[in-house]
mmCIF file of the C-alpha atoms, coordinates in Angstrom:
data_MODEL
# 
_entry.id   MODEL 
# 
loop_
_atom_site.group_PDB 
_atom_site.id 
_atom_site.type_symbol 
_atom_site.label_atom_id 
_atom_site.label_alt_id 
_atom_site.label_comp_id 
_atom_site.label_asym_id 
_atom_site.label_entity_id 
_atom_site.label_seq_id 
_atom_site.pdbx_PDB_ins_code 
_atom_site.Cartn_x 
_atom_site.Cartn_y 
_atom_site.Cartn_z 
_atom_site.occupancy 
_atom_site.B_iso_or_equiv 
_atom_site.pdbx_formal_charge 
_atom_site.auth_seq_id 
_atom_site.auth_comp_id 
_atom_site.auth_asym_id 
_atom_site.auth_atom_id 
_atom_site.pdbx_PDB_model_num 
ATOM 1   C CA . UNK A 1 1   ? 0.000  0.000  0.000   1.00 0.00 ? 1   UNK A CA 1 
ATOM 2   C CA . UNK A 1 2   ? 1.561  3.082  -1.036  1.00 0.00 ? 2   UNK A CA 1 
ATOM 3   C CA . UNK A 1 3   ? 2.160  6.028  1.609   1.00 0.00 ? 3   UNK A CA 1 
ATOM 4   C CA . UNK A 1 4   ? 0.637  9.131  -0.280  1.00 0.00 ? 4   UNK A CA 1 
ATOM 5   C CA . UNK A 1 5   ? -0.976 12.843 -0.006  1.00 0.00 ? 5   UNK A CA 1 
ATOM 6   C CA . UNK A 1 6   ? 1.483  13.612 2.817   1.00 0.00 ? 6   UNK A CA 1 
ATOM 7   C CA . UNK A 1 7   ? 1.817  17.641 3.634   1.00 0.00 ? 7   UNK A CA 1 
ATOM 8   C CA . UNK A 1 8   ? 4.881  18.700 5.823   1.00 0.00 ? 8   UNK A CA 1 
ATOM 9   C CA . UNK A 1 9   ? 4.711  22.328 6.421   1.00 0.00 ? 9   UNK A CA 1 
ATOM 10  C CA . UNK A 1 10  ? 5.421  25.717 8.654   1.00 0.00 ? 10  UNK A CA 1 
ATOM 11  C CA . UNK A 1 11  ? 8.279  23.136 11.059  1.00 0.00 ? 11  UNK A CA 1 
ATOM 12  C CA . UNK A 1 12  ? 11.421 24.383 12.337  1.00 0.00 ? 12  UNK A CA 1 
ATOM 13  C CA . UNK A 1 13  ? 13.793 21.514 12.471  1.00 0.00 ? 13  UNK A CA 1 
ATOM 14  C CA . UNK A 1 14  ? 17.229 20.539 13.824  1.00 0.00 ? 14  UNK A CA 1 
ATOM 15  C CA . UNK A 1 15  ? 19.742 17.771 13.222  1.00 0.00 ? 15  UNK A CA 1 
ATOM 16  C CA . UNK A 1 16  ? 19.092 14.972 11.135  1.00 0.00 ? 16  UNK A CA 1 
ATOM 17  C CA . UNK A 1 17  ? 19.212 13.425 7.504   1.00 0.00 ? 17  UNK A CA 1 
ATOM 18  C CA . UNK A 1 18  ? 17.351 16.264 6.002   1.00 0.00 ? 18  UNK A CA 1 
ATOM 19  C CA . UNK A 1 19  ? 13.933 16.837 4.499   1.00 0.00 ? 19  UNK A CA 1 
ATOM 20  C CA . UNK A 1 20  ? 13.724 12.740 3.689   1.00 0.00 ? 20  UNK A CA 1 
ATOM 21  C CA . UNK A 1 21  ? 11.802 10.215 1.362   1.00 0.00 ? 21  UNK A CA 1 
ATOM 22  C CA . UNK A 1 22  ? 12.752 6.830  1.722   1.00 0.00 ? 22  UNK A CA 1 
ATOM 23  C CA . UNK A 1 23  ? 14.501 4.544  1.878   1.00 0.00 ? 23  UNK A CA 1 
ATOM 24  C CA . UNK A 1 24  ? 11.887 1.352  2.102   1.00 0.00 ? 24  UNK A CA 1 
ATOM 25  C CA . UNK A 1 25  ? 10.044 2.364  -0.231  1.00 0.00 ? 25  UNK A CA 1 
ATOM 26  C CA . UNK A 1 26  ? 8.378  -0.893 -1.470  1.00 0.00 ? 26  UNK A CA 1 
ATOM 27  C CA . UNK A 1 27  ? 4.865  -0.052 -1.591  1.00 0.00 ? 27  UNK A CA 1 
ATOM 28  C CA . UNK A 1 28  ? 5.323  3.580  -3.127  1.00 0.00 ? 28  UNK A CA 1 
ATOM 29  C CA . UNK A 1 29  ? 5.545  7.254  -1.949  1.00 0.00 ? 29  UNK A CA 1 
ATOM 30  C CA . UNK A 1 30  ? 3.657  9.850  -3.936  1.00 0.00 ? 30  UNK A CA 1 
ATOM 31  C CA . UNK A 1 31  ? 2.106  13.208 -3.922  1.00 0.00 ? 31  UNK A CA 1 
ATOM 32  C CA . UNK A 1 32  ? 4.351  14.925 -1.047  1.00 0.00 ? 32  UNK A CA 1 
ATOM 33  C CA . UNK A 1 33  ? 4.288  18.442 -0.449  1.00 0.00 ? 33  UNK A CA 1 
ATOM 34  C CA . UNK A 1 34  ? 7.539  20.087 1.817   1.00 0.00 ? 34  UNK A CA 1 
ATOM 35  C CA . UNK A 1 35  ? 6.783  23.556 1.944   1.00 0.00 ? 35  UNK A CA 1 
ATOM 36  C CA . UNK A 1 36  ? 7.639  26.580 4.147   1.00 0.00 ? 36  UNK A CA 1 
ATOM 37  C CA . UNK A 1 37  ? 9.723  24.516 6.489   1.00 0.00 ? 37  UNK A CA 1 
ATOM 38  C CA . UNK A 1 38  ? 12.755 25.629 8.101   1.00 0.00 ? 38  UNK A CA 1 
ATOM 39  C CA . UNK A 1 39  ? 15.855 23.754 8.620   1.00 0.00 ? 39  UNK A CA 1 
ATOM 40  C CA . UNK A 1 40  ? 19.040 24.534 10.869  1.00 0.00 ? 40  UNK A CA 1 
ATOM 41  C CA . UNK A 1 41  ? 21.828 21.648 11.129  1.00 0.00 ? 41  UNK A CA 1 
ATOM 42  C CA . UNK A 1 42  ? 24.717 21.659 12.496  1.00 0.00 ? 42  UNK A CA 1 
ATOM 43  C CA . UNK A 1 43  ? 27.549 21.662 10.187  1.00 0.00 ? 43  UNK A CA 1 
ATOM 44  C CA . UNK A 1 44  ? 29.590 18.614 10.485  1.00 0.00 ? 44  UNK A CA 1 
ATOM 45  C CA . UNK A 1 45  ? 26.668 16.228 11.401  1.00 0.00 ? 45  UNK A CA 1 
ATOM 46  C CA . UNK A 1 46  ? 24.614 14.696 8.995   1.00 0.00 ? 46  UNK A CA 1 
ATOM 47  C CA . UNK A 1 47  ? 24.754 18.098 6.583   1.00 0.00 ? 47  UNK A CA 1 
ATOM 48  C CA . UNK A 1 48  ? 21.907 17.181 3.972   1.00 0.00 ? 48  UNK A CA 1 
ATOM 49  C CA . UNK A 1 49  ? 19.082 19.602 3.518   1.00 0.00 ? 49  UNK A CA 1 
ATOM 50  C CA . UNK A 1 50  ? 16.997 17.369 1.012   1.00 0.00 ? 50  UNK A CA 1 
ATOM 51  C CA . UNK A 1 51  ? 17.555 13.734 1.083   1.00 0.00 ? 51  UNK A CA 1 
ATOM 52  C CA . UNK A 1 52  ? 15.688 11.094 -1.422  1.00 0.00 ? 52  UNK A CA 1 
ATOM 53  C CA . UNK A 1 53  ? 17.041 7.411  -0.626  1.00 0.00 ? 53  UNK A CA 1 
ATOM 54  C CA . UNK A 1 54  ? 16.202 3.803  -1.608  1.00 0.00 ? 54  UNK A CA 1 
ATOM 55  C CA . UNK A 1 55  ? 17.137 0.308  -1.313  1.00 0.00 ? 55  UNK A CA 1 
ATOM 56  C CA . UNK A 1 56  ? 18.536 -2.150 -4.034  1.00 0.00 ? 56  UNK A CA 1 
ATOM 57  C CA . UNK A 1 57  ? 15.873 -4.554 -4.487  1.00 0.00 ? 57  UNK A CA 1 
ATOM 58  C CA . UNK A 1 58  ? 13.161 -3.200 -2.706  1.00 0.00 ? 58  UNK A CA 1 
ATOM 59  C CA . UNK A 1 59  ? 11.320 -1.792 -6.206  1.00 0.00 ? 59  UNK A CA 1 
ATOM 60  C CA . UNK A 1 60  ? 8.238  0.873  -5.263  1.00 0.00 ? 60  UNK A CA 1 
ATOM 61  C CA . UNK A 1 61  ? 8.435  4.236  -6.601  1.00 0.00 ? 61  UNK A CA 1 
ATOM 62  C CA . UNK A 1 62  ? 9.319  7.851  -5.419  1.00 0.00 ? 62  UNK A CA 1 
ATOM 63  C CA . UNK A 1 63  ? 7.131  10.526 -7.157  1.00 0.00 ? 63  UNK A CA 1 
ATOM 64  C CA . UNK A 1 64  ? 5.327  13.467 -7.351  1.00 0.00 ? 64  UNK A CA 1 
ATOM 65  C CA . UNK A 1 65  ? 7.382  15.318 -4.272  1.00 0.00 ? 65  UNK A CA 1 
ATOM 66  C CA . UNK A 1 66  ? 8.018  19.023 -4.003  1.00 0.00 ? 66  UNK A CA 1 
ATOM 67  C CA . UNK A 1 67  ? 10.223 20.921 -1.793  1.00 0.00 ? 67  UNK A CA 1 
ATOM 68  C CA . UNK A 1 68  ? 8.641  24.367 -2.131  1.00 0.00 ? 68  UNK A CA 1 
ATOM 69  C CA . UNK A 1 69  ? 9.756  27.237 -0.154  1.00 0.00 ? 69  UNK A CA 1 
ATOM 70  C CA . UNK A 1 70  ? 12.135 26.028 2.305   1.00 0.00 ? 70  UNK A CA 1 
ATOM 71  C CA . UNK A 1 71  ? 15.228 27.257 3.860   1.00 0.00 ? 71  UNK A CA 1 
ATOM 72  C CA . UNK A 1 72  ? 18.117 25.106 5.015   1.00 0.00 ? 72  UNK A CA 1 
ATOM 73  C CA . UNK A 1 73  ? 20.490 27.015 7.590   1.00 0.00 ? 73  UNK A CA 1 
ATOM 74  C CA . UNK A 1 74  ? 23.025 25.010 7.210   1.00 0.00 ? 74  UNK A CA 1 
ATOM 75  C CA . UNK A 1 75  ? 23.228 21.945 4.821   1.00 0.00 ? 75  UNK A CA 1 
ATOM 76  C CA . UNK A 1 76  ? 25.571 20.457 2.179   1.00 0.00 ? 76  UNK A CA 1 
ATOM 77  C CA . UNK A 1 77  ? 28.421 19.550 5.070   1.00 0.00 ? 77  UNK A CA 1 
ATOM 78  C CA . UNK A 1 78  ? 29.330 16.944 4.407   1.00 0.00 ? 78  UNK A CA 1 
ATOM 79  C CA . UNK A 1 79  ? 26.038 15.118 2.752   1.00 0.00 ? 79  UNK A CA 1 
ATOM 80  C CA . UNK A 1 80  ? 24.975 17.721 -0.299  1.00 0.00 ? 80  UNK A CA 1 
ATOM 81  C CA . UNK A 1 81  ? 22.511 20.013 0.126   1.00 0.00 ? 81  UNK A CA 1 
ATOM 82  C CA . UNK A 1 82  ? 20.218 18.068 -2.195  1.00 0.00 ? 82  UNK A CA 1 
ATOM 83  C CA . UNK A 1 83  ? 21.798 14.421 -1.809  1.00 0.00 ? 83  UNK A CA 1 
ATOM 84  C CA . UNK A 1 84  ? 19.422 11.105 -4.216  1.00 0.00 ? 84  UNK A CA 1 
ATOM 85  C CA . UNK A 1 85  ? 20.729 8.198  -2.709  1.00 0.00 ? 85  UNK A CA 1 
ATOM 86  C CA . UNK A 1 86  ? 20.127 5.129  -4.459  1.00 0.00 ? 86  UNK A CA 1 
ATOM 87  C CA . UNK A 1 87  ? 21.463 1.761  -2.373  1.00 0.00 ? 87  UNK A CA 1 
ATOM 88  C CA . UNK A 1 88  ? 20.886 3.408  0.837   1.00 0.00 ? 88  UNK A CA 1 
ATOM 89  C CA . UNK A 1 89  ? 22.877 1.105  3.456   1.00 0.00 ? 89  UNK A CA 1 
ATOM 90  C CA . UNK A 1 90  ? 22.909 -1.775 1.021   1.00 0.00 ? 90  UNK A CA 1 
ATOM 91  C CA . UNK A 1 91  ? 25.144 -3.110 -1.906  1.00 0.00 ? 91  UNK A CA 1 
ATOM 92  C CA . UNK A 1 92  ? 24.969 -3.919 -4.970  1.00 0.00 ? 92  UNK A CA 1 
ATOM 93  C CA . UNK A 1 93  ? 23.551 -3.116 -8.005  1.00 0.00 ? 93  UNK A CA 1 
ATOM 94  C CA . UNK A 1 94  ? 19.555 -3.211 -9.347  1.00 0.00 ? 94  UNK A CA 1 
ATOM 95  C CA . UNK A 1 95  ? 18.226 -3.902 -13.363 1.00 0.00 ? 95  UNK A CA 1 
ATOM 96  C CA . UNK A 1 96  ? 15.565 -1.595 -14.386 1.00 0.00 ? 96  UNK A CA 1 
ATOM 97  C CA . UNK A 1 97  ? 12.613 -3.703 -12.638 1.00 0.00 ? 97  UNK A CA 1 
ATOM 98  C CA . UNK A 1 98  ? 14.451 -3.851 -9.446  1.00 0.00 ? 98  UNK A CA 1 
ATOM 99  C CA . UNK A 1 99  ? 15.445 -0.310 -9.282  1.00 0.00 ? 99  UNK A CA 1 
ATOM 100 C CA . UNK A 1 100 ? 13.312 1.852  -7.278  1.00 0.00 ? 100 UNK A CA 1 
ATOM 101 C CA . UNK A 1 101 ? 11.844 4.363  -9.768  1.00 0.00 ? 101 UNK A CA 1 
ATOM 102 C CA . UNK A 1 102 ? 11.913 8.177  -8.456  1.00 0.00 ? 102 UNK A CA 1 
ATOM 103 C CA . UNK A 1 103 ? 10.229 10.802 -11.011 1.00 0.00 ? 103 UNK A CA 1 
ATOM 104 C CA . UNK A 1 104 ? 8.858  13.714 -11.047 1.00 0.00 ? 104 UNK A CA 1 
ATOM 105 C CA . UNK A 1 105 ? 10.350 15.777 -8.490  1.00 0.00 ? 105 UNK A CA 1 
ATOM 106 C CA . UNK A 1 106 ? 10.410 19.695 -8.086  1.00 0.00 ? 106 UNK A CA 1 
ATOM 107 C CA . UNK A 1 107 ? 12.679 22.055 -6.451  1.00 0.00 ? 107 UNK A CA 1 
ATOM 108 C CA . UNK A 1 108 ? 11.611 25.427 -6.149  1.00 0.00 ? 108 UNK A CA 1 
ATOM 109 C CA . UNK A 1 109 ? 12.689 28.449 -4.557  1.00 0.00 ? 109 UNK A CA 1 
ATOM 110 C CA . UNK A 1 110 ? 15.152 26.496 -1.803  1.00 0.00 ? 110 UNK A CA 1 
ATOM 111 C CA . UNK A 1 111 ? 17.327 29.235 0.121   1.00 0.00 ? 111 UNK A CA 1 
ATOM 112 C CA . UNK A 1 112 ? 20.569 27.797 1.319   1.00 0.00 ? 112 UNK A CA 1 
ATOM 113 C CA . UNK A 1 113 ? 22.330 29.504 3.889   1.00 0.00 ? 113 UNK A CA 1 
ATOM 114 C CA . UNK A 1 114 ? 25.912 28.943 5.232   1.00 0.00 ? 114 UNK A CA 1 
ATOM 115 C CA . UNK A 1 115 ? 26.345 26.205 3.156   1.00 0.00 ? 115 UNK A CA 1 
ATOM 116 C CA . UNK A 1 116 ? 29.837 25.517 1.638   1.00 0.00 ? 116 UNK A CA 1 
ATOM 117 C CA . UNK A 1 117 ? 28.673 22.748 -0.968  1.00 0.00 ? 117 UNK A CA 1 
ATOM 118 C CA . UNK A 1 118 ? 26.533 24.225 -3.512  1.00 0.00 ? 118 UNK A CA 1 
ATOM 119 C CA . UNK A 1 119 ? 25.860 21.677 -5.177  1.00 0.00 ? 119 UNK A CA 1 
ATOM 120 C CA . UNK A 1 120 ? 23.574 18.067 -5.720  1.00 0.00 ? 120 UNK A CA 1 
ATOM 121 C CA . UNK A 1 121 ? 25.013 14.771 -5.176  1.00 0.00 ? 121 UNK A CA 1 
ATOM 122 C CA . UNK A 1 122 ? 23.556 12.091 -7.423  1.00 0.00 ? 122 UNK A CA 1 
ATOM 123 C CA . UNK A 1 123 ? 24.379 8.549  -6.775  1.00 0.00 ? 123 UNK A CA 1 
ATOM 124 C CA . UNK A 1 124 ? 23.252 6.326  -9.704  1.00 0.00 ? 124 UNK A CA 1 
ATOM 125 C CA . UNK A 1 125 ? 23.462 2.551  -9.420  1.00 0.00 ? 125 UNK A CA 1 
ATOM 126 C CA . UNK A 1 126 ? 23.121 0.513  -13.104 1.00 0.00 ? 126 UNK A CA 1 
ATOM 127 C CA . UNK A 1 127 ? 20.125 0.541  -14.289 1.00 0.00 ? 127 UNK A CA 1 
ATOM 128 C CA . UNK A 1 128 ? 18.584 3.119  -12.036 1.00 0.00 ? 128 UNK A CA 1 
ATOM 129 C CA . UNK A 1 129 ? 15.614 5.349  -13.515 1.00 0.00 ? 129 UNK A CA 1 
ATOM 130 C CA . UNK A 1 130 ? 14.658 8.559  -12.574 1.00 0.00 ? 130 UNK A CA 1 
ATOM 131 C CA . UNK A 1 131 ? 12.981 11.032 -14.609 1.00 0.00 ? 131 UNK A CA 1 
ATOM 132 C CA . UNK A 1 132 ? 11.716 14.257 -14.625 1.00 0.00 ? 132 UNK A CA 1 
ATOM 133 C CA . UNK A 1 133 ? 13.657 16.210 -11.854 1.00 0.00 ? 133 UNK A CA 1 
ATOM 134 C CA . UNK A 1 134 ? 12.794 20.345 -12.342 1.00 0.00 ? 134 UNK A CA 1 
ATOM 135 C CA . UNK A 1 135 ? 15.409 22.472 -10.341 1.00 0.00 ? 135 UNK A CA 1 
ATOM 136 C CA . UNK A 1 136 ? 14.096 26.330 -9.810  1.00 0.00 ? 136 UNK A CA 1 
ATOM 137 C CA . UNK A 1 137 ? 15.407 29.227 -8.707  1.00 0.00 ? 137 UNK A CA 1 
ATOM 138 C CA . UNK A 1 138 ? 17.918 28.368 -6.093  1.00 0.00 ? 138 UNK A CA 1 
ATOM 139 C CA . UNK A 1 139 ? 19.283 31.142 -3.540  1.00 0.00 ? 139 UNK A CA 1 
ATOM 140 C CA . UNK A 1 140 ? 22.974 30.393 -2.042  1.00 0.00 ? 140 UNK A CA 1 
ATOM 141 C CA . UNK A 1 141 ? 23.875 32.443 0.358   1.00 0.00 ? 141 UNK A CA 1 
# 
């Protein structure tokens, strides 16, 4: 049964692995909205501000998520301020009906501040699909 038409809004958060989907992801995750939220991490911890993860093998889906209108205090140190992890805490590689499929995703007006890595990390296993990814006016400060 798929987790979907899941709202997180107006939070102030602390330390952790980000703004996260995933990783189990088996039955699906769609329709997410992340919007207005506010994030402040300590440099030097887990450092992501947007994290997307699966698992080899586990299949499901990712799509339909938008990070609208959030600030990250501090991110990118040392995870990536937007970090898509496939083979989260497993090995391995997937073929295309194994791989976990993540599409449309949006990024819109994200505000980075004190962030040292500008910049998305992409991990991409063999045979791992993802489409439709729409990146929007970014603010680094």
């Amino acid at each position: 049964m798929p987790s979907k038409n899941i709202t997180v809004r107006d939070n102030k958060l602390g330390t952790g692995m980000g703004l996260s989907v995933g990783s189990s992801v088996s039955g699906g995750v769609e329709d997410v909205l992340y919007t207005n939220n506010v994030m402040n991490e300590t440099a030097g911890q887990w450092g992501m501000g947007v994290h997307i993860k699966t698992r080899v093998s586990y299949g499901g889906y990712i799509r339909n998520v938008a990070y609208v209108d959030n600030v990250f205090e501090t991110a990118g140190v040392p995870g990536g301020a937007i970090h898509i992890e496939c083979g989260y805490q497993s090995g391995g590689t997937c073929n295309y009906t194994e791989c976990t499929e993540i599409r449309d995703i949006v990024f819109r007006n994200l505000s980075f501040q004190n962030s040292t890595c500008n910049c998305v990390c992409v991990c991409v296993l063999k045979g791992y699909m993802y489409a439709n990814v729409i990146v929007c006016v970014w603010v680094w400060v």
